[in-house]
Coordinates of C-alpha atoms in Angstrom, one line a residue:
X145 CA 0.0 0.0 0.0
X146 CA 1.3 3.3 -0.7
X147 CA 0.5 7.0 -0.2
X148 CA -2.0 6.9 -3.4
X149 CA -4.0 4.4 -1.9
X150 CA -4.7 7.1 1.2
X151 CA -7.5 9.2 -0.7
X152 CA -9.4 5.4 -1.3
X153 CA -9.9 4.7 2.1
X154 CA -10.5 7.9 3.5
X155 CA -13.8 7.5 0.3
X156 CA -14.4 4.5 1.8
X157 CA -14.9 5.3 5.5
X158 CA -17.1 8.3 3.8
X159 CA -18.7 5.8 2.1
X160 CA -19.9 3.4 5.2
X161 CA -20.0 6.1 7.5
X162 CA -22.4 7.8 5.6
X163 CA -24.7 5.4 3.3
X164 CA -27.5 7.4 2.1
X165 CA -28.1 9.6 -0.4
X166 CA -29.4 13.2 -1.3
X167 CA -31.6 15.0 -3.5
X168 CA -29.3 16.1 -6.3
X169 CA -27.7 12.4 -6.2
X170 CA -31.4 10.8 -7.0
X171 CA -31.7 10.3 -10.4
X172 CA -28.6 8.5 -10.6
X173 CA -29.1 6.3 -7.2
X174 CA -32.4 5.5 -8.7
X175 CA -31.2 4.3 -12.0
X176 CA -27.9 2.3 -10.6
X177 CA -30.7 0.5 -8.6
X178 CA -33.0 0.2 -11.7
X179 CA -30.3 -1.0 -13.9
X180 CA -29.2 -3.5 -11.6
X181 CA -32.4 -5.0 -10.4
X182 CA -35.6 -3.6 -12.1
X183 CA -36.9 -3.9 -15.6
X184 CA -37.1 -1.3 -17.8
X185 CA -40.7 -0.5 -17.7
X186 CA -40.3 0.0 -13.8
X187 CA -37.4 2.1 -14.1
X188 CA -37.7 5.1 -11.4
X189 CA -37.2 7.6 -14.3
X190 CA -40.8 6.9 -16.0
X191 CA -42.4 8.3 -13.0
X192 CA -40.4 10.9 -11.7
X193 CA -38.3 12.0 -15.0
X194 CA -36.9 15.3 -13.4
X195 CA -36.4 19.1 -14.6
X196 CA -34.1 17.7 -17.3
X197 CA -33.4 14.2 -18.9
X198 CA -29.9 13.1 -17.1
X199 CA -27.5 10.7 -18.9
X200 CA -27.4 7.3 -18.2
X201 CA -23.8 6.8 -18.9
X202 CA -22.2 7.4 -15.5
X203 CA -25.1 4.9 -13.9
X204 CA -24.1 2.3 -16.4
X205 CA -20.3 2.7 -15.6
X206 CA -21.0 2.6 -12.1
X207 CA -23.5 -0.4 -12.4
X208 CA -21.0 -2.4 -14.3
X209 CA -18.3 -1.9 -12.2
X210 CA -20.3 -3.4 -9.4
X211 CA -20.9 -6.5 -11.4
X212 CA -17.3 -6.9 -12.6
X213 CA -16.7 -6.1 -8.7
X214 CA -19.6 -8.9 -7.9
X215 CA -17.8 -11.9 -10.0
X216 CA -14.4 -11.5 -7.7
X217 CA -16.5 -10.5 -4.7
X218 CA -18.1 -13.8 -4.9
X219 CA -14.9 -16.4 -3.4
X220 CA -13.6 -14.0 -1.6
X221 CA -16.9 -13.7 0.2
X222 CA -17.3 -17.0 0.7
X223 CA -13.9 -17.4 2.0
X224 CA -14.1 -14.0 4.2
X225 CA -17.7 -13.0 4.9
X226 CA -16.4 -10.0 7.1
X227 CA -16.4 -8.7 3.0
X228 CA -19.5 -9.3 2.0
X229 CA -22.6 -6.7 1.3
X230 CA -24.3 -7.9 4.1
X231 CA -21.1 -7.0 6.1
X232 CA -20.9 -3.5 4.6
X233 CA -24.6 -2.8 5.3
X234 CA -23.9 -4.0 9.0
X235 CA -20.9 -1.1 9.3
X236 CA -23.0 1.3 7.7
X237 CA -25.6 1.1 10.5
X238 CA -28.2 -1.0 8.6
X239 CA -28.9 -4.5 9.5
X240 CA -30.3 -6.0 12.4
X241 CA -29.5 -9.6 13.1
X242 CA -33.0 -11.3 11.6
X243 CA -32.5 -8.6 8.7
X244 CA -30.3 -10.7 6.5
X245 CA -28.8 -9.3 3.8
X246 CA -29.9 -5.6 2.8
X247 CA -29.9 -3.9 -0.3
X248 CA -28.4 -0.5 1.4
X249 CA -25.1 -3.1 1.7
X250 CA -25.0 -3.4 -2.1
X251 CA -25.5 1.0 -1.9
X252 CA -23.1 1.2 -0.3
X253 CA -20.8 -1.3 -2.7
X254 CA -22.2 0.0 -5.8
X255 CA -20.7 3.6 -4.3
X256 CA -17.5 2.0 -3.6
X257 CA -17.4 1.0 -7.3
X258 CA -17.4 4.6 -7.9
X259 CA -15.1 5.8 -4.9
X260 CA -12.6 3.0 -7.1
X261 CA -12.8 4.7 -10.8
X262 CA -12.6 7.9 -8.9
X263 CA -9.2 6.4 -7.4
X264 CA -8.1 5.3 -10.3
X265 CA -8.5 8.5 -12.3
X266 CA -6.5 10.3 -8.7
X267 CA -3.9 7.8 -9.0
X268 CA -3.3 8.6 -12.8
X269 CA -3.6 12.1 -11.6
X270 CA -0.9 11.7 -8.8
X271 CA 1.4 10.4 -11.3
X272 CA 1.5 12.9 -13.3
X273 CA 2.3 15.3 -10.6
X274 CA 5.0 13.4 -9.5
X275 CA 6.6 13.6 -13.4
X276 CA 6.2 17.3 -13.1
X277 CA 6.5 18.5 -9.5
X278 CA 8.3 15.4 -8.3
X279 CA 7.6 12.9 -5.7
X280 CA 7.4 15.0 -2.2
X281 CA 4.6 17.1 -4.0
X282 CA 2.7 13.7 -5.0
X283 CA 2.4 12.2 -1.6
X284 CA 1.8 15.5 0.1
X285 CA -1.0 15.8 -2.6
X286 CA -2.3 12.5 -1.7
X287 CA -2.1 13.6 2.1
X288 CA -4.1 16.5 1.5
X289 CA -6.4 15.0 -0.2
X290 CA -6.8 12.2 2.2
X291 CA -7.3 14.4 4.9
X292 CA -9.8 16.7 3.4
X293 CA -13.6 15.8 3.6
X294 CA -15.4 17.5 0.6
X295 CA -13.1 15.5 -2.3
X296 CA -13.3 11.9 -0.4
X297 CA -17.3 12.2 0.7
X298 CA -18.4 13.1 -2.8
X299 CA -16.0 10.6 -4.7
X300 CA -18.1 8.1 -4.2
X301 CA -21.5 9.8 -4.3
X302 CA -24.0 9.7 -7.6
X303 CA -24.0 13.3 -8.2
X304 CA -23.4 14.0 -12.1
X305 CA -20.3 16.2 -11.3
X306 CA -18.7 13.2 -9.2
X307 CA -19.3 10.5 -11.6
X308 CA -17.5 13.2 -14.3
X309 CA -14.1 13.5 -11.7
X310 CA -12.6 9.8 -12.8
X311 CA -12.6 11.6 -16.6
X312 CA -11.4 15.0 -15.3
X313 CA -8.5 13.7 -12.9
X314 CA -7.5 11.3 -15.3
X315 CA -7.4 14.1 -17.9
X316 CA -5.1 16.2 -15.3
X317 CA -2.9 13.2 -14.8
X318 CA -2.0 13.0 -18.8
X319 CA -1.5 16.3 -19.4
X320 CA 0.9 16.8 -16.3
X321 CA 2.6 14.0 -18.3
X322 CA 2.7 15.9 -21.2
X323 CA 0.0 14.5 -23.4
X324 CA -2.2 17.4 -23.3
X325 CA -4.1 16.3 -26.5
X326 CA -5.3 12.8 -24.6
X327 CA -6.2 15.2 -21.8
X328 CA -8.3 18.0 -23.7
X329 CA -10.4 14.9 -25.3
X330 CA -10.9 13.4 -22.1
X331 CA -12.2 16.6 -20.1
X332 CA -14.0 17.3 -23.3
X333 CA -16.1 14.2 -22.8
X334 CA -16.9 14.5 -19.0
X335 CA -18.1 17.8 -20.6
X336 CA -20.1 16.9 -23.5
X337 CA -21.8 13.8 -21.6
X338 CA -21.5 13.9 -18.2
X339 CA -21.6 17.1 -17.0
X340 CA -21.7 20.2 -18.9
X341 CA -20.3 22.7 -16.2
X342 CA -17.1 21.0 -16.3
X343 CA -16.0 23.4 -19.2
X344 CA -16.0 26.7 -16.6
X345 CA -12.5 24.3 -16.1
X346 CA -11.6 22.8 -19.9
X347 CA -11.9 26.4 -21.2
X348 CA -8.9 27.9 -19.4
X349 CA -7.2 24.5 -19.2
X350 CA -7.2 24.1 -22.8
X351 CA -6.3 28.3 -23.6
X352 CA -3.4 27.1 -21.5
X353 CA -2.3 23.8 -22.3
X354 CA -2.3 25.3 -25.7
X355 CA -0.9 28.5 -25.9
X356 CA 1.4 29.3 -22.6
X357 CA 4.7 29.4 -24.3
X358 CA 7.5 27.0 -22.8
X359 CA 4.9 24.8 -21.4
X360 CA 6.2 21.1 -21.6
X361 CA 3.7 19.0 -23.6
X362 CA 2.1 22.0 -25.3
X363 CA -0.7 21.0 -27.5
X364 CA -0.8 23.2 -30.8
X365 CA -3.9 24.9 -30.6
X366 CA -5.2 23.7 -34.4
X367 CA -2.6 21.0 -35.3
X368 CA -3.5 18.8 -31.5
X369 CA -5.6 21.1 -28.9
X370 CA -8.8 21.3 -31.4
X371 CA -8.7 18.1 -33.1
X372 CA -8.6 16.1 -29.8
X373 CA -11.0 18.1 -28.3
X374 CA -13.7 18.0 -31.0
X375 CA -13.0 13.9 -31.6
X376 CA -13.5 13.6 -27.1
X377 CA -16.5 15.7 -27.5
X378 CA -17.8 14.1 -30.4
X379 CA -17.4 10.3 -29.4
X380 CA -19.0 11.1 -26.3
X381 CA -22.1 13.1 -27.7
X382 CA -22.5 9.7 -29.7
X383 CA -22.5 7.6 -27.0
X384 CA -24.8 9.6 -24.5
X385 CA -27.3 10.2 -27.6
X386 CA -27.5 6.4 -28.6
X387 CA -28.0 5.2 -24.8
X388 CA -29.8 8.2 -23.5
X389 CA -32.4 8.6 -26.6
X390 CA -33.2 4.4 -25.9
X391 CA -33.6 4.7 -22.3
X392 CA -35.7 7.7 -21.7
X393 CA -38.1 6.6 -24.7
X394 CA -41.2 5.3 -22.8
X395 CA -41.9 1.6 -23.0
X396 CA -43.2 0.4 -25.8
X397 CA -42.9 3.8 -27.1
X398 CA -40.8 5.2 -30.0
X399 CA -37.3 5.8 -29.8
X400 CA -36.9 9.8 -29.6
X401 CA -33.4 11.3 -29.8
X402 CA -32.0 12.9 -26.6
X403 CA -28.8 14.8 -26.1
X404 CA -29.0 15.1 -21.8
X405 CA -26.3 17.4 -21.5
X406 CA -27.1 19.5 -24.3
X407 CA -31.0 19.7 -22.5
X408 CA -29.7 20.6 -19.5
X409 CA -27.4 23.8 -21.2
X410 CA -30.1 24.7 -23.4
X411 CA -32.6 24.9 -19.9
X412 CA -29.9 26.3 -17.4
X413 CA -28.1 28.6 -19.3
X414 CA -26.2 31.8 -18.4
X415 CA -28.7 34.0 -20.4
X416 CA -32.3 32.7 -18.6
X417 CA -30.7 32.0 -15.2
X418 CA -33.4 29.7 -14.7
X419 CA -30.8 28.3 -12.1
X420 CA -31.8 31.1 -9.8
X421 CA -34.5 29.4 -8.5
X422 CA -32.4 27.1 -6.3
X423 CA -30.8 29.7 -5.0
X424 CA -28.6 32.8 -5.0
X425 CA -25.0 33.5 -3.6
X426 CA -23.5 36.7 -3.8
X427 CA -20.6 36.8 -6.3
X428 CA -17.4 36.3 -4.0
X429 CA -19.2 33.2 -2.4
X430 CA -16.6 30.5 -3.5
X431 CA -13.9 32.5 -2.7
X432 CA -15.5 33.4 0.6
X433 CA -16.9 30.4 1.3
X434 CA -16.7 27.2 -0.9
X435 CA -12.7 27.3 -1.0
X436 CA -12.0 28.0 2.8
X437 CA -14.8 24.9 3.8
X438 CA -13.6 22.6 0.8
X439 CA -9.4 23.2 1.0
X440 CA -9.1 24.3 4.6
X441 CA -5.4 24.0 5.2
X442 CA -4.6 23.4 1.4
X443 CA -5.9 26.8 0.4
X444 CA -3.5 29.0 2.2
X445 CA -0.3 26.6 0.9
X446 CA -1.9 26.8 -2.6
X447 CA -1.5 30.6 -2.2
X448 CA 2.3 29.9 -1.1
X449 CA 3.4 28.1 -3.6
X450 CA 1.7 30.9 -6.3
X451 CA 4.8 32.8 -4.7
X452 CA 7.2 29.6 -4.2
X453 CA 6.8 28.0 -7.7
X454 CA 5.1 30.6 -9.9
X455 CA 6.7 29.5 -13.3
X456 CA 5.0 26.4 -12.8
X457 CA 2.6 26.7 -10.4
X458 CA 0.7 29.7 -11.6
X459 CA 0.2 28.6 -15.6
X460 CA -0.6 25.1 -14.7
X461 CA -2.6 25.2 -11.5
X462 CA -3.9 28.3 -10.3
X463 CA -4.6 30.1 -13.2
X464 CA -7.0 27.7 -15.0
X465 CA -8.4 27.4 -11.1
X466 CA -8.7 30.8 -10.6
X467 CA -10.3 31.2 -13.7
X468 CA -12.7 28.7 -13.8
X469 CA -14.4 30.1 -10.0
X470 CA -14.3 33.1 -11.7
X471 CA -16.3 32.3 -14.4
X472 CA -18.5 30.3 -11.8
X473 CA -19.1 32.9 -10.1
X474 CA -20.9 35.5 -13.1
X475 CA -23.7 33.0 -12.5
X476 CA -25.8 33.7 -9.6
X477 CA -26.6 30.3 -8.3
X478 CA -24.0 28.5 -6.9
X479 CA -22.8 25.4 -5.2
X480 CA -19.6 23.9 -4.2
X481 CA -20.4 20.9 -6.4
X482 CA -19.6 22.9 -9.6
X483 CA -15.9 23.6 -8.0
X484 CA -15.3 20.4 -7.9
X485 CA -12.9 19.9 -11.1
X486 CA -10.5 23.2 -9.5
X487 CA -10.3 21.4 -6.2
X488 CA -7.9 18.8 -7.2
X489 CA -5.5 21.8 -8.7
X490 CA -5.6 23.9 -6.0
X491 CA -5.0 21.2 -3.8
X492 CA -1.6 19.7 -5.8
X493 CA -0.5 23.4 -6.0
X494 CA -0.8 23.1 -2.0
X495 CA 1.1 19.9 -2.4
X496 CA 3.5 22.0 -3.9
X497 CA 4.3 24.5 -1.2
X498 CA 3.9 21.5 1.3
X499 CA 6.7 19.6 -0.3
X500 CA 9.5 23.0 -0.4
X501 CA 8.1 24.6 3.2
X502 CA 8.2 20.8 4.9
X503 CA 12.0 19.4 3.2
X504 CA 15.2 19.9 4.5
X505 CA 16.7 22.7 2.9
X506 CA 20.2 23.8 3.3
X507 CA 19.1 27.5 4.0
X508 CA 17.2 27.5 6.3
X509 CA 18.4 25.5 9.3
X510 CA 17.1 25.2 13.1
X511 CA 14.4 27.2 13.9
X512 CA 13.1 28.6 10.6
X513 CA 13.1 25.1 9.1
X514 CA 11.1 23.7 12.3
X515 CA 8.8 26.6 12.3
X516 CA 8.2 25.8 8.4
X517 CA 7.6 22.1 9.0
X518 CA 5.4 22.6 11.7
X519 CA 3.5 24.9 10.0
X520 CA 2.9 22.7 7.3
X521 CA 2.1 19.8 9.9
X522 CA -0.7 22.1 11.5
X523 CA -2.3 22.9 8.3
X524 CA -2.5 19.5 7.9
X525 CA -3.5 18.6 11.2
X526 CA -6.0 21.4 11.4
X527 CA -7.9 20.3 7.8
X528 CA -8.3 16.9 9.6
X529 CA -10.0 18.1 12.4
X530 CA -12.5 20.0 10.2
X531 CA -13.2 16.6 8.4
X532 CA -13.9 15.1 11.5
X533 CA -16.4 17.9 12.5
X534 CA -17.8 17.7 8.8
X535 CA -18.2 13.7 9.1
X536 CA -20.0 13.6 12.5
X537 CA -22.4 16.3 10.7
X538 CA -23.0 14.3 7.3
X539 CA -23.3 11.6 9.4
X540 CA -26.9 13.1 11.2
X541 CA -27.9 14.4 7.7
X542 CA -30.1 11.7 6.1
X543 CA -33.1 11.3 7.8
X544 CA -35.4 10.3 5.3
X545 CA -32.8 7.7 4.4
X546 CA -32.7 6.0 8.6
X547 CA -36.3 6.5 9.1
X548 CA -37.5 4.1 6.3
X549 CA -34.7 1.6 7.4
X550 CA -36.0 2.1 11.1
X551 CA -39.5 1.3 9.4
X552 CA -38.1 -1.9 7.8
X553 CA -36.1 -2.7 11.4
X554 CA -39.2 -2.6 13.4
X555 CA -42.1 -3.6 11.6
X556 CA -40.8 -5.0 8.1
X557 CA -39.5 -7.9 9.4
X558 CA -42.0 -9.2 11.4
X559 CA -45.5 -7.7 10.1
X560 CA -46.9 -10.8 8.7
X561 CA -48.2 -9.3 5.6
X562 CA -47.6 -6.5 2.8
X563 CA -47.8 -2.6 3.4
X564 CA -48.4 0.0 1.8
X565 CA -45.9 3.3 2.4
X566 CA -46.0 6.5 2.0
X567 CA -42.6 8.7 2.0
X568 CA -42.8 12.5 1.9
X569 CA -40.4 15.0 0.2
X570 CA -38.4 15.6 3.2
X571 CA -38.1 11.7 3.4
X572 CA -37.5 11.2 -0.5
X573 CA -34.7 13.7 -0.4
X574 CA -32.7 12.9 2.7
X575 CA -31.8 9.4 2.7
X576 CA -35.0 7.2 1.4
X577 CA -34.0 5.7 -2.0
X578 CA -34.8 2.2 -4.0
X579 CA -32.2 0.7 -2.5
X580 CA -34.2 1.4 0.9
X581 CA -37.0 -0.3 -0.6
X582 CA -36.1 -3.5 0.2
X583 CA -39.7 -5.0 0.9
X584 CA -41.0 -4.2 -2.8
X585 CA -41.2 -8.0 -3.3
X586 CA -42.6 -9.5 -0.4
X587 CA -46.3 -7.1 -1.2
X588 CA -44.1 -3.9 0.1
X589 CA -45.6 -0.8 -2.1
X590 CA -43.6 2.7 -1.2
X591 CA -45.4 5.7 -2.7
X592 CA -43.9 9.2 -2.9
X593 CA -47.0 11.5 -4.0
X594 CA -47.1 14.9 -3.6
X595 CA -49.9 16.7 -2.4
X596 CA -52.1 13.6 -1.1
X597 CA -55.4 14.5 1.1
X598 CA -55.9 11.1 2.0
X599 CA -53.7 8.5 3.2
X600 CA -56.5 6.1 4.6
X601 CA -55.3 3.6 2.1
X602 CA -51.3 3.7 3.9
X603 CA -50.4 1.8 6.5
X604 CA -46.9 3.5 7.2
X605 CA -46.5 7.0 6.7
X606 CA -42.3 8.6 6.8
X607 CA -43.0 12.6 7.2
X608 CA -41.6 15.6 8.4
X609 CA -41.6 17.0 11.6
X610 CA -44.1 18.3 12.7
X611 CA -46.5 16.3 11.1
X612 CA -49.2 19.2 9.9
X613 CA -51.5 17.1 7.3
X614 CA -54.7 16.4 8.6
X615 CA -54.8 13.0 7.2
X616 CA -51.7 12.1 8.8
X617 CA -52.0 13.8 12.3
X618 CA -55.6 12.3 12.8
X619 CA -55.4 8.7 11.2
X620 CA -51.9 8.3 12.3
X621 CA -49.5 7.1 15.3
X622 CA -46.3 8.6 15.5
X623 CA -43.9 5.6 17.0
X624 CA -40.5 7.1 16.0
X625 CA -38.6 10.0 15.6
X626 CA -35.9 10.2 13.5
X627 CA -33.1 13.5 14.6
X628 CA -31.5 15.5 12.2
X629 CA -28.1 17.9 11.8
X630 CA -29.6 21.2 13.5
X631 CA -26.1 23.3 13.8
X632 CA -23.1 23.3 15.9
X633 CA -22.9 24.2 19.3
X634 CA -19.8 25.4 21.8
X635 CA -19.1 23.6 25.0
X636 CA -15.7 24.3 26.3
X637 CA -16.3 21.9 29.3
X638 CA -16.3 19.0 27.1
X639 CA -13.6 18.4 24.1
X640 CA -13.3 19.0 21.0
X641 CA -15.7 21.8 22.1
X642 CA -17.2 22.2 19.1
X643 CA -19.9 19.9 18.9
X644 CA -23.0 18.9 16.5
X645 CA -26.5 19.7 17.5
X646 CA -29.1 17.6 16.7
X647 CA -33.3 17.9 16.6
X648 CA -36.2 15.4 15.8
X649 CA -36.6 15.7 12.1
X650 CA -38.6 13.1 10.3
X651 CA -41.2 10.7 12.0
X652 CA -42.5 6.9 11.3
X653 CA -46.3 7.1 11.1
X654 CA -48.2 3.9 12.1
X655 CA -52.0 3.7 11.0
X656 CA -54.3 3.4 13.5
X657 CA -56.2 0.3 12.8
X658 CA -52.4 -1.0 13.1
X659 CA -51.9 -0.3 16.7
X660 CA -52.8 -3.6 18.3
X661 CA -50.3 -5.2 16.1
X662 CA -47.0 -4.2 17.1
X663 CA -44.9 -3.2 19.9
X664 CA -45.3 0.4 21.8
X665 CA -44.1 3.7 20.4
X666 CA -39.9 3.7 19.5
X667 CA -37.4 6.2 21.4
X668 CA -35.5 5.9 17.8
X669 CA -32.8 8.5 17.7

């Protein structure tokens, strides 16, 4: 094991730690799950089909890798079943004894699969700075990544601009090797069929990889740089159009063309901002505040080494960074999600500074080279505490998703009979995906309806606190209570200090007519 394998486990505790899944990661939790166990007329994305059409492509990768994953699994299951799903589902906080095998275990694998190709894209990436910056700034880039919490939680998480990272790190790691051609086709794919916001990063990348004069590598700007990038765009376009346009046709139905990415540019555009309506951040926000949360300790050395290494440093890393937030941040609605693709340059130009402030140097002996090297180590240390904080937060955040396992824990298992569910949107959105829905064959139905009157016809109900609807507060039992992240708190009498506050959240509705049939009310926290 070596210092690139650091960043992979540090995705997999993420991974296990944290299980569930969010709103913006739905469409491709649901259609992992679907490709893997439904058929196609089933498939989530028939009911609830989104703003947008999404591509399928990063699903499929993900979905195959678990069954290429599954066939060598298999043995070593059998000969270790601490390794098995049922194993992972039991770290992750899922599986009572009776329970068996759950399918938030193979969740939870199928996100590994993706923490993996993400690995393998930072591993191609880590080699390539260690051909350009040399091999102190490789492992202090895989120590800073390790230790951070925003790159290693979302590695192995189905948002569209995670399952585009494998592409665009593996991208970075060719053209620090000096094939800057391979690397403008691959971050011209993620682009074209993944996710379309990863040009705010190919644009300068590609200015600079082909015109910065003296840059090792250089791609010629019509001879290389445009040629690659129009064949990468072009094969991927292809490929999303001739999955996508079979897979969102209806059942049955006729095959009608779709371009996902090209949808979701043409609808969230610069010019309409129809963006907006999730939400507005003033113009300095990821300076302000996505790079300080994201980078921590890696954001001041990034800033260093700008001033330590600016011949290579500044072309190469920051600059294309720089420029890419920038042009982020002209649009008003922002999240750290679509920084994602400068993170991994800001950090190695961190790595950078790391590698000349923490070495021994010649000139600058005793107590300026301590002080240096301790600095560094603090940095360091000080990100790592922030991870921790983040972790124990993340960890409270998915209601929705623990309060349909509680359902399954307490009443699934034991009930006698089928049952029909209802989830909310606070449950639908914090946790509660098909892989939670691990009754739908034994006469389990799970129903996530908007704007119901009456839920006569439920037996379960998952809903937000406090529970308001007048079919559900009068026809219903509340017998759990599932708490929530509700903000930090101060306690200097207890350490770390800083410590995460929690409230009741989401509760597990019983009908009525039910209440003979099953234990007392749950103190479920």
């Amino acid at each position: 094991m070596g210092w690139e394998d650091l960043p992979l486990l540090a995705v997999v505790g993420h991974a296990v730690l944290a299980p569930f899944s969010k709103v913006e990661e739905s469409f491709n939790t649901q259609a992992v799950h679907d490709l893997l166990f439904a058929d196609f007329a089933d498939f989530d994305h028939h009911t609830f089909p989104g703003t947008v059409p999404r591509t399928f492509l990063g699903a499929i990768a993900v979905a195959g890798a678990y069954r290429a994953a599954a066939l060598l699994h298999a043995p070593v299951a059998r000969l270790c079943p601490a390794a098995s799903a049922a194993a992972l589902a039991r770290l992750a906080g899922s599986a009572s004894p009776a329970a068996g095998p759950r399918l938030l275990g193979v969740q939870v694998a199928c996100r590994l699969a993706l923490g993996c190709l993400w690995a393998a894209g930072f591993r191609r990436f880590a080699a390539g700075a260690r051909r350009r910056f040399g091999g102190g700034a490789a492992t202090w880039l895989c120590v800073l990544t390790a230790v951070q919490f925003h790159q290693p939680f979302y590695a192995s998480r189905f948002l569209p601009n995670s399952l585009a990272m494998p592409l665009v790190l593996w991208s970075y790691g060719e053209a620090l090797a000096g094939r800057r051609g391979l690397g403008l086709a691959l971050l011209a794919a993620a682009c074209a069929a993944v996710r379309c916001d990863v040009a705010a990063v190919a644009i300068p990348l590609g200015l600079v990889w082909c015109l910065w004069p003296g840059l090792p590598g250089r791609a010629r700007l019509f001879r290389v740089g445009a040629p690659c990038t129009l064949l990468g765009a072009a094969a991927a376009v292809a490929a999303s159009v001739a999955v996508d346009s079979r897979l969102w046709a209806k059942p049955g139905g006729a095959v009608a063309w779709v371009w996902p990415e090209g949808a979701v540019l043409l609808y969230n555009n610069p010019v309409d901002n129809r963006s907006a309506a999730w939400g507005v951040e003033p113009w300095h926000w990821y300076a302000s505040s996505a790079l300080p949360r994201s980078l921590v300790g890696a954001l001041p050395l990034a800033a260093a080494a700008a001033a330590l290494d600016a011949r290579r440093v500044v072309p190469e890393l920051a600059l294309p960074a720089a420029a890419s937030l920038l042009l982020l941040s002209g649009l008003p609605h922002k999240e750290l999600r679509f920084a994602f693709p400068a993170l991994p340059l800001l950090t190695l130009a961190g790595a950078v500074a790391a590698d000349r402030l923490a070495r021994p140097d010649a000139k600058a002996r005793g107590a300026a080279a301590l002080v240096k090297r301790l600095a560094v180590l603090g940095l360091v240390a000080g990100t790592a505490a922030a991870t921790c904080l983040f972790a124990a937060a993340a960890r409270v955040n998915y209601p929705g998703g623990v309060a349909l396992r509680a359902l399954h824990d307490h009443f699934g298992y034991d009930l006698g009979h089928g049952a029909a569910v209802h989830l909310d949107d606070k449950v639908a959105t914090t946790g509660a995906s098909r892989f939670g829905e691990e009754l739908r064959g034994a006469g389990w139905t799970y129903d996530k309806t908007d704007g119901l009157e009456d839920f006569d016809g439920f037996d379960f109900a998952l809903a937000e606190l406090p529970v308001a609807k007048r079919g559900l507060a009068d026809g219903f039992d509340v017998v759990a209570t599932v708490d929530a992240y509700a903000g930090l708190r101060v306690d200097v009498a207890n350490f770390p200090f800083l410590h995460v506050k929690t409230a009741p959240s989401v509760a597990v509705l019983r009908h009525k007519r039910h209440a003979d049939t099953r234990r007392e009310p749950l103190a479920l926290v």
